[in-house]
């Protein structure tokens, strides 16, 4: 496929949001189609991200579902991105910060593969660690951000749908980075050992001795894999990269291939899950030792 392949991320995000609005309005697919004067297939395609969507159609659906004005404006703006060849979501952009795009994709994914070289991944953070990470924010905003992050972690223990498979590769430096007081670090390392015991979670450590590889050069990223869609088609993965000012979503074939190679580069260099647990427990003991009174 060519470099001009249109990104499916805005379509997927828009479809999910409209599907949720219809559900909140207690309308069936058929009921919505009848009220709009459309075919059932037309509504189904929009909700499934099956193609570009007109802003006028989105506005009509939002009015039917009695969506808030700000949300309607955000979704109409998002419809304009459904023909986009690449998608950068700036936090101050047409989709407001409170409309959490990534969390929606994360909840829909059947597999998450994440590499981090500076911080514990959000899905594995304790409350104490998360508060340290967001310590630059005003107290009220910090509590909201951390609360939302901890709520996201529920997907690892949910019963329905089946929790996604979470595979994490952490640079050894992540485990050694101070997280405020020793008690916070000890609690976070203990949590890694606990969560790493879940059957659907794999935590591997990339030791300093591994040196450089394609994955390290790529920087932190998440590869999200999705289950087949309504028509049993293969839903393409999405690569997510976050910065201080926004988030980049990549899903064109050459982009996916590059990050698939980056992930594959960890296979022979990262410790296996058992070796990684032993290293985490060793660092945990070393972290506890200088802090008198820690259990």
Short mmCIF file of C-alpha atoms in Angstrom, two decimals:
data_model
loop_
_atom_site.label_atom_id
_atom_site.label_comp_id
_atom_site.label_asym_id
_atom_site.label_seq_id
_atom_site.Cartn_x
_atom_site.Cartn_y
_atom_site.Cartn_z
CA UNK A 1 0.00 0.00 0.00
CA UNK A 2 1.18 3.53 -0.71
CA UNK A 3 2.33 6.28 1.64
CA UNK A 4 -1.04 7.95 1.01
CA UNK A 5 -3.05 5.42 2.99
CA UNK A 6 -5.63 7.21 5.12
CA UNK A 7 -5.31 6.82 8.89
CA UNK A 8 -8.09 4.77 10.46
CA UNK A 9 -7.60 6.19 13.95
CA UNK A 10 -10.04 9.15 13.72
CA UNK A 11 -12.67 6.87 12.16
CA UNK A 12 -12.30 4.32 14.94
CA UNK A 13 -12.43 6.95 17.69
CA UNK A 14 -15.43 8.69 16.14
CA UNK A 15 -17.32 5.43 15.66
CA UNK A 16 -16.75 4.40 19.27
CA UNK A 17 -17.96 7.76 20.57
CA UNK A 18 -21.14 7.65 18.47
CA UNK A 19 -21.82 4.06 19.50
CA UNK A 20 -21.53 5.03 23.15
CA UNK A 21 -23.84 8.02 22.68
CA UNK A 22 -26.45 5.77 21.06
CA UNK A 23 -26.17 3.32 23.94
CA UNK A 24 -26.58 6.12 26.50
CA UNK A 25 -29.66 7.27 24.60
CA UNK A 26 -31.03 3.70 24.91
CA UNK A 27 -31.51 3.36 21.17
CA UNK A 28 -30.93 0.27 19.08
CA UNK A 29 -29.09 0.37 15.78
CA UNK A 30 -32.39 -0.12 13.98
CA UNK A 31 -34.13 2.57 16.04
CA UNK A 32 -31.42 5.11 15.29
CA UNK A 33 -31.50 4.28 11.59
CA UNK A 34 -35.30 4.69 11.47
CA UNK A 35 -35.20 8.01 13.34
CA UNK A 36 -32.51 9.36 11.00
CA UNK A 37 -34.19 8.02 7.87
CA UNK A 38 -31.07 6.03 7.02
CA UNK A 39 -30.37 2.39 6.34
CA UNK A 40 -29.16 0.27 9.23
CA UNK A 41 -25.95 -0.38 7.29
CA UNK A 42 -25.17 3.33 7.08
CA UNK A 43 -25.26 3.74 10.86
CA UNK A 44 -23.35 0.50 11.32
CA UNK A 45 -20.56 1.60 8.95
CA UNK A 46 -20.12 4.94 10.72
CA UNK A 47 -19.99 3.27 14.14
CA UNK A 48 -17.53 0.70 12.84
CA UNK A 49 -15.21 3.29 11.32
CA UNK A 50 -15.87 1.86 7.89
CA UNK A 51 -15.00 5.01 5.94
CA UNK A 52 -14.87 8.79 5.94
CA UNK A 53 -17.81 10.46 7.65
CA UNK A 54 -19.50 13.77 6.86
CA UNK A 55 -19.74 16.35 9.58
CA UNK A 56 -23.43 16.84 8.79
CA UNK A 57 -24.11 13.16 9.47
CA UNK A 58 -22.29 13.33 12.81
CA UNK A 59 -24.24 16.44 13.80
CA UNK A 60 -27.54 14.72 12.97
CA UNK A 61 -26.59 11.71 15.09
CA UNK A 62 -25.49 13.90 18.00
CA UNK A 63 -28.76 15.84 17.90
CA UNK A 64 -30.72 12.59 17.90
CA UNK A 65 -28.77 11.34 20.92
CA UNK A 66 -29.07 14.72 22.70
CA UNK A 67 -25.29 15.10 22.99
CA UNK A 68 -23.83 18.13 24.70
CA UNK A 69 -22.89 21.09 22.49
CA UNK A 70 -19.16 20.85 23.21
CA UNK A 71 -19.07 17.14 22.50
CA UNK A 72 -21.02 17.61 19.28
CA UNK A 73 -18.52 20.23 18.13
CA UNK A 74 -15.59 17.95 18.97
CA UNK A 75 -17.07 15.00 17.08
CA UNK A 76 -17.95 17.11 14.03
CA UNK A 77 -14.34 18.35 14.01
CA UNK A 78 -13.17 14.76 14.32
CA UNK A 79 -15.28 13.82 11.29
CA UNK A 80 -13.14 16.25 9.29
CA UNK A 81 -10.09 14.14 10.19
CA UNK A 82 -11.53 10.90 8.81
CA UNK A 83 -9.88 11.59 5.46
CA UNK A 84 -6.53 12.42 7.08
CA UNK A 85 -3.39 10.52 6.04
CA UNK A 86 -1.86 10.89 9.49
CA UNK A 87 -3.18 12.07 12.80
CA UNK A 88 -1.56 14.10 15.53
CA UNK A 89 -3.79 14.86 18.46
CA UNK A 90 -2.71 18.06 20.19
CA UNK A 91 -4.16 18.34 23.67
CA UNK A 92 -5.43 21.84 22.90
CA UNK A 93 -6.75 20.83 19.50
CA UNK A 94 -10.31 20.29 18.22
CA UNK A 95 -10.74 17.22 20.42
CA UNK A 96 -10.59 18.60 24.00
CA UNK A 97 -8.34 17.14 26.68
CA UNK A 98 -11.34 15.72 28.54
CA UNK A 99 -12.21 13.59 25.52
CA UNK A 100 -9.70 10.81 26.15
CA UNK A 101 -8.93 9.37 22.75
CA UNK A 102 -6.23 6.97 23.78
CA UNK A 103 -8.18 5.47 26.69
CA UNK A 104 -10.96 4.53 24.26
CA UNK A 105 -8.54 2.76 21.92
CA UNK A 106 -6.89 1.07 24.90
CA UNK A 107 -10.23 -0.26 26.14
CA UNK A 108 -11.03 -1.71 22.70
CA UNK A 109 -7.65 -3.39 22.22
CA UNK A 110 -7.09 -7.12 22.65
CA UNK A 111 -3.33 -6.68 22.96
CA UNK A 112 -1.02 -3.93 24.21
CA UNK A 113 2.75 -3.96 23.71
CA UNK A 114 4.57 -1.12 25.45
CA UNK A 115 8.20 -0.07 25.72
CA UNK A 116 9.29 2.49 28.30
CA UNK A 117 12.77 3.76 29.11
CA UNK A 118 11.97 6.50 31.66
CA UNK A 119 8.74 5.77 33.55
CA UNK A 120 6.62 2.87 34.75
CA UNK A 121 3.74 2.48 32.23
CA UNK A 122 0.47 4.11 33.30
CA UNK A 123 -1.34 0.76 33.54
CA UNK A 124 1.23 -0.47 36.08
CA UNK A 125 1.65 2.61 38.27
CA UNK A 126 0.66 2.73 41.92
CA UNK A 127 -1.20 5.76 43.22
CA UNK A 128 1.89 6.97 45.09
CA UNK A 129 4.10 6.69 42.02
CA UNK A 130 1.52 8.39 39.80
CA UNK A 131 1.23 11.29 42.24
CA UNK A 132 5.01 11.74 42.04
CA UNK A 133 4.95 11.67 38.25
CA UNK A 134 2.23 14.34 38.14
CA UNK A 135 3.71 16.38 40.99
CA UNK A 136 4.12 19.41 38.69
CA UNK A 137 0.32 19.84 38.43
CA UNK A 138 -1.88 21.82 40.82
CA UNK A 139 -3.29 19.54 43.52
CA UNK A 140 -6.87 19.41 42.20
CA UNK A 141 -5.85 18.72 38.62
CA UNK A 142 -3.24 16.19 39.74
CA UNK A 143 -5.83 14.21 41.69
CA UNK A 144 -8.17 14.10 38.67
CA UNK A 145 -5.39 12.96 36.33
CA UNK A 146 -4.20 10.26 38.73
CA UNK A 147 -7.77 9.12 39.45
CA UNK A 148 -8.45 8.69 35.73
CA UNK A 149 -5.18 6.77 35.31
CA UNK A 150 -6.00 4.36 38.11
CA UNK A 151 -9.52 3.85 36.71
CA UNK A 152 -7.98 2.81 33.38
CA UNK A 153 -6.13 0.01 35.14
CA UNK A 154 -9.42 -1.78 35.74
CA UNK A 155 -9.23 -3.21 32.23
CA UNK A 156 -6.44 -5.57 33.37
CA UNK A 157 -8.79 -7.29 35.83
CA UNK A 158 -12.13 -6.97 34.08
CA UNK A 159 -14.23 -10.07 33.47
CA UNK A 160 -16.01 -8.91 30.31
CA UNK A 161 -14.81 -8.40 27.74
CA UNK A 162 -11.70 -10.52 28.21
CA UNK A 163 -8.79 -8.39 29.47
CA UNK A 164 -6.23 -7.45 26.82
CA UNK A 165 -2.87 -9.17 26.72
CA UNK A 166 -0.34 -6.66 28.13
CA UNK A 167 3.32 -7.12 27.21
CA UNK A 168 5.73 -4.58 28.67
CA UNK A 169 9.45 -4.07 28.10
CA UNK A 170 11.11 -1.77 30.64
CA UNK A 171 14.60 -0.40 30.45
CA UNK A 172 16.52 -1.29 33.60
CA UNK A 173 16.87 2.45 34.23
CA UNK A 174 13.11 2.66 34.91
CA UNK A 175 13.51 0.39 37.91
CA UNK A 176 16.42 2.39 39.32
CA UNK A 177 14.96 5.86 38.88
CA UNK A 178 14.08 7.40 42.23
CA UNK A 179 10.34 7.93 42.74
CA UNK A 180 10.43 10.35 45.64
CA UNK A 181 10.69 8.70 49.05
CA UNK A 182 11.92 5.08 49.32
CA UNK A 183 8.49 3.84 50.43
CA UNK A 184 6.99 4.95 47.09
CA UNK A 185 9.68 3.09 45.17
CA UNK A 186 9.27 -0.04 47.26
CA UNK A 187 5.49 0.01 46.78
CA UNK A 188 5.86 0.43 43.03
CA UNK A 189 8.35 -2.42 42.65
CA UNK A 190 6.15 -4.70 44.75
CA UNK A 191 3.21 -3.81 42.53
CA UNK A 192 5.19 -4.75 39.42
CA UNK A 193 5.89 -8.18 40.89
CA UNK A 194 2.20 -8.63 41.78
CA UNK A 195 0.75 -7.49 38.47
CA UNK A 196 3.39 -9.43 36.56
CA UNK A 197 1.85 -12.57 38.07
CA UNK A 198 -1.45 -12.04 36.23
CA UNK A 199 -1.86 -14.60 33.42
CA UNK A 200 -2.41 -11.95 30.75
CA UNK A 201 0.52 -9.71 31.79
CA UNK A 202 4.16 -10.09 30.77
CA UNK A 203 6.85 -7.76 32.15
CA UNK A 204 10.37 -8.00 30.74
CA UNK A 205 13.40 -5.91 31.60
CA UNK A 206 15.91 -4.69 29.02
CA UNK A 207 19.22 -4.70 30.94
CA UNK A 208 21.89 -2.06 30.51
CA UNK A 209 24.17 -4.75 29.08
CA UNK A 210 21.83 -5.23 26.11
CA UNK A 211 23.17 -2.06 24.50
CA UNK A 212 21.41 -0.33 21.61
CA UNK A 213 18.73 -1.83 19.38
CA UNK A 214 15.93 -0.65 17.10
CA UNK A 215 13.46 -0.62 19.98
CA UNK A 216 15.63 1.66 22.09
CA UNK A 217 16.14 4.04 19.20
CA UNK A 218 12.37 4.22 18.63
CA UNK A 219 11.78 5.71 22.08
CA UNK A 220 8.72 4.93 24.22
CA UNK A 221 5.75 3.57 22.27
CA UNK A 222 2.66 1.39 22.55
CA UNK A 223 1.49 -1.06 19.89
CA UNK A 224 -2.26 -1.66 20.17
CA UNK A 225 -3.76 -4.75 18.53
CA UNK A 226 -7.52 -5.04 17.99
CA UNK A 227 -9.91 -7.97 17.65
CA UNK A 228 -11.63 -8.58 14.30
CA UNK A 229 -14.37 -6.10 13.43
CA UNK A 230 -18.06 -6.71 12.76
CA UNK A 231 -17.30 -8.32 9.43
CA UNK A 232 -14.46 -10.47 10.83
CA UNK A 233 -11.94 -8.32 8.97
CA UNK A 234 -8.48 -7.87 10.44
CA UNK A 235 -8.39 -4.54 12.27
CA UNK A 236 -4.95 -2.98 11.77
CA UNK A 237 -2.85 -2.18 14.82
CA UNK A 238 -2.14 1.38 15.93
CA UNK A 239 1.13 2.81 17.26
CA UNK A 240 0.80 5.44 19.99
CA UNK A 241 3.54 7.88 21.01
CA UNK A 242 3.03 10.60 23.59
CA UNK A 243 4.83 13.89 24.14
CA UNK A 244 4.39 16.84 26.49
CA UNK A 245 2.09 18.61 24.02
CA UNK A 246 0.17 15.90 22.24
CA UNK A 247 -0.01 12.34 20.97
CA UNK A 248 0.92 10.78 17.64
CA UNK A 249 -1.14 7.91 16.22
CA UNK A 250 0.43 5.84 13.44
CA UNK A 251 -1.29 3.12 11.43
CA UNK A 252 0.05 3.26 7.88
CA UNK A 253 1.68 0.00 6.72
CA UNK A 254 5.26 1.29 6.56
CA UNK A 255 4.90 2.88 10.00
CA UNK A 256 3.52 -0.30 11.55
CA UNK A 257 6.27 -2.37 9.94
CA UNK A 258 8.95 -0.14 11.48
CA UNK A 259 7.53 -0.47 14.98
CA UNK A 260 6.93 -4.20 14.59
CA UNK A 261 10.65 -4.52 13.82
CA UNK A 262 11.46 -2.32 16.82
CA UNK A 263 9.43 -4.59 19.09
CA UNK A 264 10.98 -7.73 17.60
CA UNK A 265 14.43 -6.36 18.44
CA UNK A 266 13.65 -6.89 22.14
CA UNK A 267 13.07 -10.63 21.76
CA UNK A 268 16.71 -11.68 22.01
CA UNK A 269 17.88 -8.84 24.27
CA UNK A 270 15.26 -8.46 27.03
CA UNK A 271 15.22 -10.82 29.99
CA UNK A 272 12.37 -13.30 30.04
CA UNK A 273 9.52 -12.71 32.54
CA UNK A 274 11.01 -14.99 35.23
CA UNK A 275 14.48 -13.46 34.94
CA UNK A 276 12.89 -10.01 34.99
CA UNK A 277 10.94 -10.78 38.17
CA UNK A 278 14.14 -11.92 39.87
CA UNK A 279 15.88 -8.68 38.89
CA UNK A 280 12.92 -6.57 40.09
CA UNK A 281 12.93 -8.41 43.42
CA UNK A 282 16.68 -7.85 43.75
CA UNK A 283 16.30 -4.11 43.15
CA UNK A 284 13.36 -4.12 45.57
CA UNK A 285 15.58 -5.56 48.31
CA UNK A 286 18.29 -2.99 47.58
CA UNK A 287 15.71 -0.18 47.71
CA UNK A 288 14.32 -1.37 51.04
CA UNK A 289 17.69 -1.77 52.74
CA UNK A 290 18.67 1.90 53.16
CA UNK A 291 15.20 2.86 54.44
CA UNK A 292 14.89 1.79 58.04
CA UNK A 293 11.45 0.75 59.15
CA UNK A 294 10.20 -0.45 55.73
CA UNK A 295 8.59 -3.90 56.03
#
